[in-house]
Short mmCIF file of C-alpha atoms in Angstrom, two decimals:
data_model
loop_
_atom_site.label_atom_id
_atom_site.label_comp_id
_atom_site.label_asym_id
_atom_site.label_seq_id
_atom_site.Cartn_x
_atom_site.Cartn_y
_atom_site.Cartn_z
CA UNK A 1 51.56 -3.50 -33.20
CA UNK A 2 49.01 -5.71 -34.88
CA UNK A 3 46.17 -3.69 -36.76
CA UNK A 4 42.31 -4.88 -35.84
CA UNK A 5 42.34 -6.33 -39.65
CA UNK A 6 45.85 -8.76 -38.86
CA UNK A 7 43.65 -9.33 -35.74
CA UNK A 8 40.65 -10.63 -37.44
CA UNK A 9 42.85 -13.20 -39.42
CA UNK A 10 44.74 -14.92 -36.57
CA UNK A 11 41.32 -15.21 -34.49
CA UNK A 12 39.62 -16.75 -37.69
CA UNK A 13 43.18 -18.48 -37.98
CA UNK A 14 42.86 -20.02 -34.29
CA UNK A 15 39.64 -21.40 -35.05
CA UNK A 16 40.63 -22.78 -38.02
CA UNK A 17 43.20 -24.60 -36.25
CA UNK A 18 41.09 -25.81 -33.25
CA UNK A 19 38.33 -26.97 -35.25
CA UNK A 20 39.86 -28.64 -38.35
CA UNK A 21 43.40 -28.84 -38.31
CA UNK A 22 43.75 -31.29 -35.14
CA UNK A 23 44.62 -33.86 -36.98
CA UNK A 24 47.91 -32.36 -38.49
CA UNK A 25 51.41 -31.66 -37.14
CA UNK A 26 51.95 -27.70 -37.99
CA UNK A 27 53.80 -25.11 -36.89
CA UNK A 28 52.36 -21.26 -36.44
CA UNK A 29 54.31 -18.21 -36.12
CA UNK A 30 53.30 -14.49 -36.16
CA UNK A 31 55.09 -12.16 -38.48
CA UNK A 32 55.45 -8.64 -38.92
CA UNK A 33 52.93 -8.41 -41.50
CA UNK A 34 51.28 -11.97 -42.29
CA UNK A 35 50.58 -15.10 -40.12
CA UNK A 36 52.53 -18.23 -40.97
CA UNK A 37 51.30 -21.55 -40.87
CA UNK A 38 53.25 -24.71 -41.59
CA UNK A 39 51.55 -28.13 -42.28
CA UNK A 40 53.63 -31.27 -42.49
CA UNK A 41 51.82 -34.12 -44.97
CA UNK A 42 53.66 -36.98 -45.80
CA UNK A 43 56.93 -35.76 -46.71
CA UNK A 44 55.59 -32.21 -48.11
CA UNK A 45 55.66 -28.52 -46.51
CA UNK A 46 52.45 -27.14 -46.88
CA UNK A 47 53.22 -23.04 -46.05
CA UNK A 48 50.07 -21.07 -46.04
CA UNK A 49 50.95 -16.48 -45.52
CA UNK A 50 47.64 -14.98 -44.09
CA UNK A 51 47.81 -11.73 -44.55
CA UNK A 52 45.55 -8.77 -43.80
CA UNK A 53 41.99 -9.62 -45.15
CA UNK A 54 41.83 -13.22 -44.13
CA UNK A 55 39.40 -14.59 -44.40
CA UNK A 56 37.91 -11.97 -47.73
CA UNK A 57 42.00 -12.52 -49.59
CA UNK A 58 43.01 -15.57 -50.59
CA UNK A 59 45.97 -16.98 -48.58
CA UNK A 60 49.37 -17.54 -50.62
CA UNK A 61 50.32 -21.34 -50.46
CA UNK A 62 53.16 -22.97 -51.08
CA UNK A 63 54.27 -26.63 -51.67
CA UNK A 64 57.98 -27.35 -50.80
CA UNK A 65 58.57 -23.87 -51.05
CA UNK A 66 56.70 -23.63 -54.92
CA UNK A 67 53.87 -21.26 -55.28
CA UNK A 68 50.53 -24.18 -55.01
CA UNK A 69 48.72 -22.46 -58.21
CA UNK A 70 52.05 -22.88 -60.22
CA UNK A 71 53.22 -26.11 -58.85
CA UNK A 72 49.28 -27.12 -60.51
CA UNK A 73 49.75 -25.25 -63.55
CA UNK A 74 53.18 -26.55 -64.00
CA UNK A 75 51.99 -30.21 -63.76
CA UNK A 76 48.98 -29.43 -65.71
CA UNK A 77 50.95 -28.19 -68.91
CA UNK A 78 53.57 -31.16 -68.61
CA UNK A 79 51.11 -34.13 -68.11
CA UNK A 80 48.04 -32.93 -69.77
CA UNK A 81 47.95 -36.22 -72.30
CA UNK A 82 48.95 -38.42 -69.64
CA UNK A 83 45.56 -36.94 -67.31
CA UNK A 84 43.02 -37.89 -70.51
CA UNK A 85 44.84 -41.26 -70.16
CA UNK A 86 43.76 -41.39 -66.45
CA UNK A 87 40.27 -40.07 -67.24
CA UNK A 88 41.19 -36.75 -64.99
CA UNK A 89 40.35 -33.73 -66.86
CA UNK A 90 40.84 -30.33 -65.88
CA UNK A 91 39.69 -27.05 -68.00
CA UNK A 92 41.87 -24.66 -66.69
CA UNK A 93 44.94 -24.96 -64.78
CA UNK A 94 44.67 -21.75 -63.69
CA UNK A 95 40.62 -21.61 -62.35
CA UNK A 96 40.63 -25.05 -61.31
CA UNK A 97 41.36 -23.91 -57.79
CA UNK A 98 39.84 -23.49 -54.25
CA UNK A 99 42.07 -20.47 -54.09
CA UNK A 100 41.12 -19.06 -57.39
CA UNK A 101 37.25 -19.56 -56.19
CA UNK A 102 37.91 -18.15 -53.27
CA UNK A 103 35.66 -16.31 -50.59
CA UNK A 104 35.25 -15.64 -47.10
CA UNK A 105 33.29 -19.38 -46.37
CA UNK A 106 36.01 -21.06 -47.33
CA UNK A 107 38.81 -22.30 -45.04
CA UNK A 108 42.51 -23.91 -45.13
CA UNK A 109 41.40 -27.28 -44.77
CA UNK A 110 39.33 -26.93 -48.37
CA UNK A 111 43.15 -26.12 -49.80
CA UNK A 112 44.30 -28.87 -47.69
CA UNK A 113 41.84 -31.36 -49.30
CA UNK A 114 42.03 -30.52 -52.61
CA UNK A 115 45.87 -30.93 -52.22
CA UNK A 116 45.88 -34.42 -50.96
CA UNK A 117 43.49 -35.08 -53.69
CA UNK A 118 45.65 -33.79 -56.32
CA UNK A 119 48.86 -35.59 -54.74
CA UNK A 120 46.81 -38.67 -55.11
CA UNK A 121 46.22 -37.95 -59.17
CA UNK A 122 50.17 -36.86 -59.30
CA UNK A 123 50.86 -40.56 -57.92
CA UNK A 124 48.61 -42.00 -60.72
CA UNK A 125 50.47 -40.33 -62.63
CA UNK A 126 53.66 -41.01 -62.33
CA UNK A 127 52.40 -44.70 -62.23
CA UNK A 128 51.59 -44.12 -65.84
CA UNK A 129 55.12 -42.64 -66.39
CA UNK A 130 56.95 -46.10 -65.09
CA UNK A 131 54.55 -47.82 -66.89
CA UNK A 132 55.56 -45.88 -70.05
CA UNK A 133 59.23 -47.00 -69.63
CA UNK A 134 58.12 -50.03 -68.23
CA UNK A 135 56.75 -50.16 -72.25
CA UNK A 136 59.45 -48.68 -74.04
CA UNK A 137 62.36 -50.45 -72.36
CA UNK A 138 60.58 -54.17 -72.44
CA UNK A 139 58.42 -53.48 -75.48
CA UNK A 140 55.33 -54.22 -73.56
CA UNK A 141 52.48 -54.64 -76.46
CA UNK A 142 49.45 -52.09 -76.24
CA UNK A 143 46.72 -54.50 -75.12
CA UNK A 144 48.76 -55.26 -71.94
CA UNK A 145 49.81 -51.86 -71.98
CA UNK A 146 45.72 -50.33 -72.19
CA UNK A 147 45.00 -53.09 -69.76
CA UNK A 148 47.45 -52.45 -66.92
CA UNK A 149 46.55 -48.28 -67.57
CA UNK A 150 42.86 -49.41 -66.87
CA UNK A 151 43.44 -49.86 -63.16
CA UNK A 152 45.86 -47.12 -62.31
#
């Protein structure tokens, strides 16, 4: 049996869903002891676990199956140079967040957004990494090189 609190979250959940998420293809599923929601965007799995406290505890999202805050972090640590290059700047990996900011006016599609935002700086970015071999393999000269990074 489903406790009031697990209760609380899928009716917040179902609103969620009617109000902002008609525009995606996802799949819901009640489990034992969280709710389950899978988002399908572009050729990623979005997986957000609700468990007991939605909408007051932060959901637990994952991309392709990797946790979202360390998929970020991950990226973060590997490309920082490359995101000065790109004029994107982040502070801290680990803060820089909608779930680490988290409270009970916030909503999935605010995760949702600030992923497709951040897939849109991972494109960028590995834009600049061809363009890096692009450089190295063709000995492109760093005028055209500053030039071409200008528009990415």
């Amino acid at each position: 049996m489903i406790n009031s609190a697990m209760m609380l979250a899928e009716r917040r959940i179902q609103k969620e869903l009617e109000r902002d998420l008609l525009d995606y293809k996802y799949r819901y599923k009640k489990l034992e002891k969280c709710l389950k929601l899978t988002i399908e965007i572009d050729d990623n799995i979005l997986k957000f676990m609700i468990l007991e406290g939605y909408p007051f505890k932060t959901p637990i999202v994952y991309v392709n199956n990797i946790n979202y805050r360390d998929r970020h972090k991950d990226k973060f640590l590997r490309y920082k140079e490359l995101l000065k290059l790109i004029n994107e700047t982040v502070e801290c990996p680990c803060c820089d967040t909608v779930l680490c900011k988290w409270s009970a006016g916030n909503s999935l599609i605010e995760i949702i957004k600030e992923y497709k935002e951040r897939e849109e700086i991972y494109k960028r970015l590995k834009m600049v990494l061809n363009l890096n071999i692009l450089r190295d393999q063709m000995g492109l000269d760093d005028l055209l090189y500053n030039y071409l990074i200008g528009y990415i």
